[in-house]
mmCIF file of N, CA, C and O in Angstrom:
data_model
loop_
_atom_site.group_PDB
_atom_site.id
_atom_site.type_symbol
_atom_site.label_atom_id
_atom_site.label_comp_id
_atom_site.label_asym_id
_atom_site.label_seq_id
_atom_site.Cartn_x
_atom_site.Cartn_y
_atom_site.Cartn_z
ATOM 1 N N MET A 230 -8.208 21.555 4.632
ATOM 2 C CA MET A 230 -8.099 20.919 3.363
ATOM 3 C C MET A 230 -6.985 21.486 2.508
ATOM 4 O O MET A 230 -6.640 21.025 1.470
ATOM 5 N N ASN A 231 -6.367 22.492 2.973
ATOM 6 C CA ASN A 231 -5.305 23.150 2.342
ATOM 7 C C ASN A 231 -4.060 22.102 1.965
ATOM 8 O O ASN A 231 -3.443 22.081 0.907
ATOM 9 N N LYS A 232 -3.733 21.367 3.055
ATOM 10 C CA LYS A 232 -2.792 20.329 2.900
ATOM 11 C C LYS A 232 -3.066 19.291 1.889
ATOM 12 O O LYS A 232 -2.083 18.891 1.119
ATOM 13 N N LEU A 233 -4.374 18.850 1.913
ATOM 14 C CA LEU A 233 -4.670 18.002 0.901
ATOM 15 C C LEU A 233 -4.576 18.575 -0.573
ATOM 16 O O LEU A 233 -4.035 17.987 -1.438
ATOM 17 N N ASN A 234 -4.986 19.717 -0.628
ATOM 18 C CA ASN A 234 -4.860 20.446 -1.850
ATOM 19 C C ASN A 234 -3.504 20.544 -2.396
ATOM 20 O O ASN A 234 -3.163 20.419 -3.462
ATOM 21 N N ASP A 235 -2.534 20.905 -1.421
ATOM 22 C CA ASP A 235 -1.178 20.903 -1.759
ATOM 23 C C ASP A 235 -0.717 19.628 -2.268
ATOM 24 O O ASP A 235 0.154 19.391 -3.182
ATOM 25 N N LEU A 236 -1.194 18.499 -1.636
ATOM 26 C CA LEU A 236 -0.675 17.125 -1.999
ATOM 27 C C LEU A 236 -1.258 16.843 -3.442
ATOM 28 O O LEU A 236 -0.537 16.159 -4.137
ATOM 29 N N VAL A 237 -2.416 17.065 -3.656
ATOM 30 C CA VAL A 237 -3.062 16.970 -4.992
ATOM 31 C C VAL A 237 -2.240 17.736 -6.017
ATOM 32 O O VAL A 237 -1.633 17.174 -7.142
ATOM 33 N N SER A 238 -1.851 18.922 -5.690
ATOM 34 C CA SER A 238 -1.047 19.863 -6.605
ATOM 35 C C SER A 238 0.390 19.211 -6.849
ATOM 36 O O SER A 238 0.899 19.353 -7.892
ATOM 37 N N TRP A 239 0.924 18.585 -5.827
ATOM 38 C CA TRP A 239 2.184 17.964 -5.909
ATOM 39 C C TRP A 239 2.297 16.931 -7.047
ATOM 40 O O TRP A 239 3.168 16.791 -7.809
ATOM 41 N N PHE A 240 1.156 16.110 -7.168
ATOM 42 C CA PHE A 240 0.993 15.096 -8.249
ATOM 43 C C PHE A 240 0.903 15.710 -9.571
ATOM 44 O O PHE A 240 0.991 14.879 -10.610
ATOM 45 N N ALA A 241 0.234 16.962 -9.711
ATOM 46 C CA ALA A 241 -0.177 17.452 -10.963
ATOM 47 C C ALA A 241 0.800 17.305 -12.152
ATOM 48 O O ALA A 241 0.370 17.229 -13.281
ATOM 49 N N ASP A 242 2.118 17.647 -11.938
ATOM 50 C CA ASP A 242 3.075 17.539 -13.004
ATOM 51 C C ASP A 242 3.623 16.256 -13.285
ATOM 52 O O ASP A 242 4.523 16.098 -14.046
ATOM 53 N N LYS A 243 3.179 15.157 -12.636
ATOM 54 C CA LYS A 243 3.580 13.875 -12.999
ATOM 55 C C LYS A 243 2.939 13.234 -14.018
ATOM 56 O O LYS A 243 1.657 13.506 -14.230
ATOM 57 N N ASP A 244 3.620 12.370 -14.697
ATOM 58 C CA ASP A 244 2.875 11.549 -15.923
ATOM 59 C C ASP A 244 2.070 10.359 -15.393
ATOM 60 O O ASP A 244 0.912 10.255 -15.799
ATOM 61 N N LYS A 245 2.813 9.580 -14.437
ATOM 62 C CA LYS A 245 2.152 8.341 -13.933
ATOM 63 C C LYS A 245 2.800 8.204 -12.666
ATOM 64 O O LYS A 245 3.933 8.502 -12.399
ATOM 65 N N VAL A 246 1.966 7.619 -11.636
ATOM 66 C CA VAL A 246 2.503 7.283 -10.436
ATOM 67 C C VAL A 246 1.924 5.918 -9.883
ATOM 68 O O VAL A 246 0.882 5.540 -10.469
ATOM 69 N N MET A 247 2.695 5.222 -9.086
ATOM 70 C CA MET A 247 2.370 3.995 -8.450
ATOM 71 C C MET A 247 2.449 4.260 -6.941
ATOM 72 O O MET A 247 3.559 4.756 -6.453
ATOM 73 N N ILE A 248 1.341 4.085 -6.287
ATOM 74 C CA ILE A 248 1.325 4.317 -4.963
ATOM 75 C C ILE A 248 1.244 2.964 -4.103
ATOM 76 O O ILE A 248 0.499 2.101 -4.382
ATOM 77 N N ALA A 249 2.110 2.834 -3.108
ATOM 78 C CA ALA A 249 2.133 1.568 -2.292
ATOM 79 C C ALA A 249 1.033 1.905 -1.195
ATOM 80 O O ALA A 249 1.014 2.804 -0.441
ATOM 81 N N LEU A 250 -0.033 1.019 -1.321
ATOM 82 C CA LEU A 250 -1.248 1.253 -0.467
ATOM 83 C C LEU A 250 -1.434 -0.026 0.379
ATOM 84 O O LEU A 250 -1.601 -1.082 0.009
ATOM 85 N N SER A 251 -1.306 0.310 1.802
ATOM 86 C CA SER A 251 -1.480 -0.701 2.741
ATOM 87 C C SER A 251 -2.897 -0.813 3.086
ATOM 88 O O SER A 251 -3.291 -1.899 3.798
ATOM 89 N N GLY A 252 -3.657 0.198 2.861
ATOM 90 C CA GLY A 252 -5.031 0.263 3.461
ATOM 91 C C GLY A 252 -5.250 1.022 4.627
ATOM 92 O O GLY A 252 -6.254 1.351 5.104
ATOM 93 N N GLY A 253 -4.128 1.685 5.115
ATOM 94 C CA GLY A 253 -4.099 2.601 6.344
ATOM 95 C C GLY A 253 -4.393 4.044 5.783
ATOM 96 O O GLY A 253 -4.447 4.318 4.627
ATOM 97 N N VAL A 254 -4.622 4.899 6.760
ATOM 98 C CA VAL A 254 -4.920 6.157 6.463
ATOM 99 C C VAL A 254 -3.944 6.930 5.682
ATOM 100 O O VAL A 254 -4.377 7.502 4.685
ATOM 101 N N ASP A 255 -2.734 6.768 5.926
ATOM 102 C CA ASP A 255 -1.697 7.735 5.258
ATOM 103 C C ASP A 255 -1.566 7.223 3.774
ATOM 104 O O ASP A 255 -1.699 8.180 2.935
ATOM 105 N N SER A 256 -1.532 5.963 3.512
ATOM 106 C CA SER A 256 -1.384 5.735 2.104
ATOM 107 C C SER A 256 -2.701 5.797 1.295
ATOM 108 O O SER A 256 -2.658 5.987 0.227
ATOM 109 N N ALA A 257 -3.795 5.740 2.086
ATOM 110 C CA ALA A 257 -5.278 6.079 1.439
ATOM 111 C C ALA A 257 -5.196 7.454 1.009
ATOM 112 O O ALA A 257 -5.786 7.813 -0.030
ATOM 113 N N VAL A 258 -4.806 8.412 1.886
ATOM 114 C CA VAL A 258 -4.815 9.853 1.582
ATOM 115 C C VAL A 258 -3.949 10.114 0.224
ATOM 116 O O VAL A 258 -4.411 10.829 -0.616
ATOM 117 N N VAL A 259 -2.690 9.486 0.263
ATOM 118 C CA VAL A 259 -1.814 9.720 -0.727
ATOM 119 C C VAL A 259 -2.461 9.196 -2.057
ATOM 120 O O VAL A 259 -2.356 9.714 -3.055
ATOM 121 N N ALA A 260 -2.926 8.003 -2.001
ATOM 122 C CA ALA A 260 -3.792 7.389 -3.246
ATOM 123 C C ALA A 260 -4.841 8.227 -3.745
ATOM 124 O O ALA A 260 -4.990 8.367 -4.860
ATOM 125 N N TYR A 261 -5.594 8.789 -2.793
ATOM 126 C CA TYR A 261 -6.721 9.540 -3.133
ATOM 127 C C TYR A 261 -6.261 10.970 -3.877
ATOM 128 O O TYR A 261 -6.672 11.355 -5.013
ATOM 129 N N ALA A 262 -5.240 11.549 -3.261
ATOM 130 C CA ALA A 262 -4.722 12.816 -3.976
ATOM 131 C C ALA A 262 -4.117 12.436 -5.379
ATOM 132 O O ALA A 262 -4.232 13.270 -6.210
ATOM 133 N N ALA A 263 -3.402 11.303 -5.407
ATOM 134 C CA ALA A 263 -2.750 10.971 -6.685
ATOM 135 C C ALA A 263 -3.890 10.885 -7.738
ATOM 136 O O ALA A 263 -3.772 11.177 -8.889
ATOM 137 N N PHE A 264 -4.938 10.110 -7.437
ATOM 138 C CA PHE A 264 -6.119 9.937 -8.242
ATOM 139 C C PHE A 264 -6.805 11.084 -8.634
ATOM 140 O O PHE A 264 -7.118 11.201 -9.801
ATOM 141 N N GLN A 265 -6.929 11.896 -7.514
ATOM 142 C CA GLN A 265 -7.645 13.241 -7.957
ATOM 143 C C GLN A 265 -6.855 14.010 -9.081
ATOM 144 O O GLN A 265 -7.331 14.640 -9.927
ATOM 145 N N ALA A 266 -5.417 14.078 -8.907
ATOM 146 C CA ALA A 266 -4.676 14.741 -9.793
ATOM 147 C C ALA A 266 -4.494 14.074 -11.129
ATOM 148 O O ALA A 266 -4.429 14.678 -12.222
ATOM 149 N N LEU A 267 -4.482 12.777 -11.243
ATOM 150 C CA LEU A 267 -3.949 12.070 -12.352
ATOM 151 C C LEU A 267 -4.938 11.090 -12.954
ATOM 152 O O LEU A 267 -4.779 10.536 -14.022
ATOM 153 N N GLY A 268 -6.009 10.819 -12.257
ATOM 154 C CA GLY A 268 -7.167 9.937 -12.678
ATOM 155 C C GLY A 268 -6.430 8.449 -12.951
ATOM 156 O O GLY A 268 -5.702 7.972 -12.155
ATOM 157 N N SER A 269 -6.704 7.959 -14.136
ATOM 158 C CA SER A 269 -6.156 6.551 -14.346
ATOM 159 C C SER A 269 -4.781 6.438 -14.638
ATOM 160 O O SER A 269 -4.196 5.324 -14.712
ATOM 161 N N SER A 270 -4.010 7.562 -14.569
ATOM 162 C CA SER A 270 -2.469 7.471 -14.680
ATOM 163 C C SER A 270 -1.914 7.279 -13.254
ATOM 164 O O SER A 270 -0.714 7.242 -13.040
ATOM 165 N N ALA A 271 -2.784 7.131 -12.204
ATOM 166 C CA ALA A 271 -2.370 6.658 -10.909
ATOM 167 C C ALA A 271 -2.821 5.368 -10.587
ATOM 168 O O ALA A 271 -4.022 5.057 -10.842
ATOM 169 N N ILE A 272 -1.921 4.436 -10.010
ATOM 170 C CA ILE A 272 -2.377 3.110 -9.708
ATOM 171 C C ILE A 272 -1.929 2.970 -8.239
ATOM 172 O O ILE A 272 -0.845 3.488 -7.767
ATOM 173 N N ALA A 273 -2.710 2.044 -7.521
ATOM 174 C CA ALA A 273 -2.334 1.566 -6.029
ATOM 175 C C ALA A 273 -1.873 0.119 -6.366
ATOM 176 O O ALA A 273 -2.288 -0.729 -7.058
ATOM 177 N N VAL A 274 -0.721 -0.106 -5.483
ATOM 178 C CA VAL A 274 -0.017 -1.336 -5.466
ATOM 179 C C VAL A 274 -0.100 -1.899 -4.019
ATOM 180 O O VAL A 274 0.203 -1.203 -3.059
ATOM 181 N N THR A 275 -0.788 -2.989 -3.799
ATOM 182 C CA THR A 275 -0.794 -3.640 -2.404
ATOM 183 C C THR A 275 -0.095 -4.886 -2.371
ATOM 184 O O THR A 275 -0.414 -5.819 -3.288
ATOM 185 N N ALA A 276 0.759 -5.145 -1.440
ATOM 186 C CA ALA A 276 1.435 -6.349 -1.307
ATOM 187 C C ALA A 276 0.474 -7.312 -0.530
ATOM 188 O O ALA A 276 0.307 -7.108 0.714
ATOM 189 N N ASP A 277 0.227 -8.504 -1.129
ATOM 190 C CA ASP A 277 -0.590 -9.472 -0.255
ATOM 191 C C ASP A 277 0.341 -10.482 0.447
ATOM 192 O O ASP A 277 0.709 -11.534 -0.069
ATOM 193 N N TYR A 278 0.890 -9.959 1.504
ATOM 194 C CA TYR A 278 1.834 -10.799 2.467
ATOM 195 C C TYR A 278 1.020 -11.940 2.931
ATOM 196 O O TYR A 278 -0.182 -11.782 3.256
ATOM 197 N N LYS A 279 1.652 -13.045 3.067
ATOM 198 C CA LYS A 279 0.947 -14.183 3.640
ATOM 199 C C LYS A 279 0.727 -14.098 5.153
ATOM 200 O O LYS A 279 -0.130 -14.706 5.769
ATOM 201 N N THR A 280 1.341 -12.973 5.832
ATOM 202 C CA THR A 280 1.190 -12.777 7.280
ATOM 203 C C THR A 280 0.151 -11.682 7.445
ATOM 204 O O THR A 280 -0.198 -11.205 8.558
ATOM 205 N N LEU A 281 -0.310 -10.883 6.228
ATOM 206 C CA LEU A 281 -1.198 -9.763 6.288
ATOM 207 C C LEU A 281 -2.578 -10.404 6.595
ATOM 208 O O LEU A 281 -2.988 -11.489 6.097
ATOM 209 N N SER A 282 -3.392 -9.798 7.578
ATOM 210 C CA SER A 282 -4.530 -10.270 7.964
ATOM 211 C C SER A 282 -5.583 -10.071 6.825
ATOM 212 O O SER A 282 -5.458 -9.232 5.907
ATOM 213 N N ASP A 283 -6.558 -10.833 6.993
ATOM 214 C CA ASP A 283 -7.699 -10.805 5.778
ATOM 215 C C ASP A 283 -8.295 -9.308 6.035
ATOM 216 O O ASP A 283 -8.716 -8.751 5.016
ATOM 217 N N ASP A 284 -8.525 -8.988 7.207
ATOM 218 C CA ASP A 284 -9.104 -7.518 7.405
ATOM 219 C C ASP A 284 -8.344 -6.452 6.699
ATOM 220 O O ASP A 284 -8.705 -5.477 6.282
ATOM 221 N N GLU A 285 -6.983 -6.449 6.890
ATOM 222 C CA GLU A 285 -6.057 -5.519 6.379
ATOM 223 C C GLU A 285 -6.025 -5.449 4.827
ATOM 224 O O GLU A 285 -6.234 -4.477 4.214
ATOM 225 N N LEU A 286 -6.277 -6.717 4.243
ATOM 226 C CA LEU A 286 -6.273 -6.754 2.765
ATOM 227 C C LEU A 286 -7.631 -6.374 2.311
ATOM 228 O O LEU A 286 -7.680 -5.598 1.375
ATOM 229 N N LEU A 287 -8.693 -6.704 3.055
ATOM 230 C CA LEU A 287 -10.031 -6.214 2.609
ATOM 231 C C LEU A 287 -10.052 -4.697 2.750
ATOM 232 O O LEU A 287 -10.646 -4.011 1.894
ATOM 233 N N SER A 288 -9.518 -4.162 3.750
ATOM 234 C CA SER A 288 -9.379 -2.664 3.957
ATOM 235 C C SER A 288 -8.743 -2.000 2.612
ATOM 236 O O SER A 288 -9.328 -0.951 2.201
ATOM 237 N N ALA A 289 -7.719 -2.545 2.291
ATOM 238 C CA ALA A 289 -6.895 -1.897 1.164
ATOM 239 C C ALA A 289 -7.696 -1.974 -0.028
ATOM 240 O O ALA A 289 -7.939 -1.103 -0.777
ATOM 241 N N LYS A 290 -8.454 -3.126 -0.278
ATOM 242 C CA LYS A 290 -9.451 -3.276 -1.480
ATOM 243 C C LYS A 290 -10.605 -2.149 -1.362
ATOM 244 O O LYS A 290 -10.878 -1.763 -2.425
ATOM 245 N N GLN A 291 -11.004 -2.178 -0.204
ATOM 246 C CA GLN A 291 -12.184 -1.259 -0.050
ATOM 247 C C GLN A 291 -11.788 0.146 -0.371
ATOM 248 O O GLN A 291 -12.447 1.056 -1.006
ATOM 249 N N VAL A 292 -10.628 0.645 0.167
ATOM 250 C CA VAL A 292 -10.018 2.047 -0.155
ATOM 251 C C VAL A 292 -9.928 2.210 -1.508
ATOM 252 O O VAL A 292 -10.374 3.318 -2.092
ATOM 253 N N CYS A 293 -9.536 1.327 -2.147
ATOM 254 C CA CYS A 293 -9.091 1.480 -3.702
ATOM 255 C C CYS A 293 -10.555 1.611 -4.541
ATOM 256 O O CYS A 293 -10.673 2.407 -5.410
ATOM 257 N N SER A 294 -11.498 0.779 -4.105
ATOM 258 C CA SER A 294 -12.987 0.709 -4.610
ATOM 259 C C SER A 294 -13.479 2.176 -4.300
ATOM 260 O O SER A 294 -14.126 2.645 -5.268
ATOM 261 N N GLU A 295 -13.427 2.582 -3.198
ATOM 262 C CA GLU A 295 -14.104 3.868 -2.717
ATOM 263 C C GLU A 295 -13.327 5.148 -3.453
ATOM 264 O O GLU A 295 -14.101 6.010 -4.004
ATOM 265 N N ILE A 296 -12.066 5.016 -3.682
ATOM 266 C CA ILE A 296 -11.474 6.200 -4.325
ATOM 267 C C ILE A 296 -11.593 6.072 -5.920
ATOM 268 O O ILE A 296 -11.800 6.956 -6.457
ATOM 269 N N GLY A 297 -11.690 4.691 -6.344
ATOM 270 C CA GLY A 297 -11.781 4.521 -7.808
ATOM 271 C C GLY A 297 -10.499 4.252 -8.488
ATOM 272 O O GLY A 297 -10.431 4.111 -9.782
ATOM 273 N N ILE A 298 -9.416 4.168 -7.727
ATOM 274 C CA ILE A 298 -8.070 3.967 -8.236
ATOM 275 C C ILE A 298 -7.879 2.468 -8.611
ATOM 276 O O ILE A 298 -8.371 1.600 -7.773
ATOM 277 N N GLU A 299 -7.312 2.197 -9.675
ATOM 278 C CA GLU A 299 -6.896 0.830 -10.008
ATOM 279 C C GLU A 299 -5.916 0.266 -9.073
ATOM 280 O O GLU A 299 -4.934 0.953 -8.594
ATOM 281 N N GLN A 300 -6.200 -0.932 -8.657
ATOM 282 C CA GLN A 300 -5.256 -1.714 -7.671
ATOM 283 C C GLN A 300 -4.736 -2.782 -8.225
ATOM 284 O O GLN A 300 -5.338 -3.689 -8.785
ATOM 285 N N ILE A 301 -3.373 -2.969 -8.015
ATOM 286 C CA ILE A 301 -2.647 -4.217 -8.372
ATOM 287 C C ILE A 301 -2.346 -4.914 -7.014
ATOM 288 O O ILE A 301 -1.647 -4.304 -6.148
ATOM 289 N N LEU A 302 -2.568 -6.236 -7.108
ATOM 290 C CA LEU A 302 -2.208 -6.992 -5.839
ATOM 291 C C LEU A 302 -0.854 -7.856 -6.137
ATOM 292 O O LEU A 302 -1.005 -8.652 -7.141
ATOM 293 N N LEU A 303 0.034 -7.773 -5.284
ATOM 294 C CA LEU A 303 1.252 -8.546 -5.417
ATOM 295 C C LEU A 303 1.184 -9.603 -4.499
ATOM 296 O O LEU A 303 0.993 -9.503 -3.232
ATOM 297 N N ASP A 304 1.258 -10.840 -4.864
ATOM 298 C CA ASP A 304 1.364 -11.994 -4.098
ATOM 299 C C ASP A 304 2.740 -12.202 -3.579
ATOM 300 O O ASP A 304 3.524 -12.474 -4.453
ATOM 301 N N TYR A 305 2.911 -12.221 -2.289
ATOM 302 C CA TYR A 305 4.197 -12.198 -1.818
ATOM 303 C C TYR A 305 4.222 -12.958 -0.478
ATOM 304 O O TYR A 305 3.477 -12.623 0.452
ATOM 305 N N SER A 306 5.273 -13.944 -0.273
ATOM 306 C CA SER A 306 5.242 -14.617 1.170
ATOM 307 C C SER A 306 6.660 -14.369 1.686
ATOM 308 O O SER A 306 7.620 -14.778 1.223
ATOM 309 N N GLU A 307 6.506 -13.478 2.583
ATOM 310 C CA GLU A 307 7.789 -13.153 3.287
ATOM 311 C C GLU A 307 8.240 -14.358 4.187
ATOM 312 O O GLU A 307 9.320 -14.407 4.549
ATOM 313 N N LEU A 308 7.433 -15.445 4.300
ATOM 314 C CA LEU A 308 7.841 -16.710 4.960
ATOM 315 C C LEU A 308 8.778 -17.450 4.194
ATOM 316 O O LEU A 308 9.506 -18.376 4.805
ATOM 317 N N GLU A 309 8.855 -17.092 2.982
ATOM 318 C CA GLU A 309 9.839 -17.769 2.114
ATOM 319 C C GLU A 309 11.291 -17.097 2.098
ATOM 320 O O GLU A 309 12.225 -17.465 1.586
ATOM 321 N N ASN A 310 11.369 -15.884 2.826
ATOM 322 C CA ASN A 310 12.568 -15.094 3.072
ATOM 323 C C ASN A 310 13.176 -15.570 4.353
ATOM 324 O O ASN A 310 12.762 -15.290 5.427
ATOM 325 N N GLU A 311 14.329 -16.062 4.151
ATOM 326 C CA GLU A 311 15.075 -16.697 5.402
ATOM 327 C C GLU A 311 15.456 -15.649 6.403
ATOM 328 O O GLU A 311 15.251 -15.847 7.550
ATOM 329 N N GLU A 312 15.802 -14.428 5.966
ATOM 330 C CA GLU A 312 16.000 -13.334 6.849
ATOM 331 C C GLU A 312 14.953 -13.035 7.717
ATOM 332 O O GLU A 312 14.935 -12.718 8.985
ATOM 333 N N PHE A 313 13.618 -12.888 7.008
ATOM 334 C CA PHE A 313 12.490 -12.489 7.705
ATOM 335 C C PHE A 313 12.071 -13.560 8.744
ATOM 336 O O PHE A 313 11.783 -13.303 9.926
ATOM 337 N N VAL A 314 12.203 -14.945 8.297
ATOM 338 C CA VAL A 314 11.913 -15.974 9.387
ATOM 339 C C VAL A 314 12.856 -16.019 10.415
ATOM 340 O O VAL A 314 12.390 -16.144 11.640
ATOM 341 N N LYS A 315 14.039 -15.669 10.259
ATOM 342 C CA LYS A 315 15.119 -15.750 11.315
ATOM 343 C C LYS A 315 14.800 -14.725 12.253
ATOM 344 O O LYS A 315 14.776 -14.812 13.524
ATOM 345 N N LYS A 316 14.443 -13.487 11.729
ATOM 346 C CA LYS A 316 14.129 -12.362 12.670
ATOM 347 C C LYS A 316 12.700 -12.613 13.542
ATOM 348 O O LYS A 316 12.770 -12.276 14.680
ATOM 349 N N TYR A 317 11.844 -13.164 12.832
ATOM 350 C CA TYR A 317 10.546 -13.626 13.444
ATOM 351 C C TYR A 317 10.844 -14.636 14.432
ATOM 352 O O TYR A 317 10.210 -14.420 15.755
ATOM 353 N N ARG A 318 11.792 -15.523 14.411
ATOM 354 C CA ARG A 318 11.885 -16.590 15.346
ATOM 355 C C ARG A 318 12.682 -16.016 16.613
ATOM 356 O O ARG A 318 12.355 -16.277 17.622
ATOM 357 N N ILE A 319 13.629 -15.021 16.320
ATOM 358 C CA ILE A 319 14.311 -14.224 17.435
ATOM 359 C C ILE A 319 13.380 -13.485 18.208
ATOM 360 O O ILE A 319 13.366 -13.629 19.518
ATOM 361 N N HIS A 320 12.339 -12.929 17.616
ATOM 362 C CA HIS A 320 11.372 -12.060 18.337
ATOM 363 C C HIS A 320 10.420 -12.938 19.118
ATOM 364 O O HIS A 320 10.000 -12.468 20.099
ATOM 365 N N GLN A 321 10.159 -14.001 18.495
ATOM 366 C CA GLN A 321 9.211 -14.830 19.296
ATOM 367 C C GLN A 321 9.851 -15.524 20.472
ATOM 368 O O GLN A 321 9.121 -15.931 21.439
ATOM 369 N N THR A 322 11.090 -15.722 20.611
ATOM 370 C CA THR A 322 11.876 -16.340 21.710
ATOM 371 C C THR A 322 12.096 -15.167 22.845
ATOM 372 O O THR A 322 12.483 -15.562 23.909
ATOM 373 N N ILE A 323 11.954 -13.857 22.629
ATOM 374 C CA ILE A 323 12.347 -12.878 23.493
ATOM 375 C C ILE A 323 11.210 -12.546 24.357
ATOM 376 O O ILE A 323 10.038 -12.843 24.138
#
């Protein structure tokens, strides 16, 4: 737990933080530490990509609920990004 305490301490001198939370373990631990140090001055942001699975989005929501951190969901469709679509098509043909 020493590393977790170090992470919580790292946030202690911050006024406000915004954590990019995917719902995975790494971002969940960072969000937890930020919330432990800052309470409501820490928020989590999750991008609701149109290619994000329902399970991944649900996981991110559950993590925030369990931690108690406020979550902001950004609605974003990478399918509207021509560069993303171009790269996706190239990978599909390989």
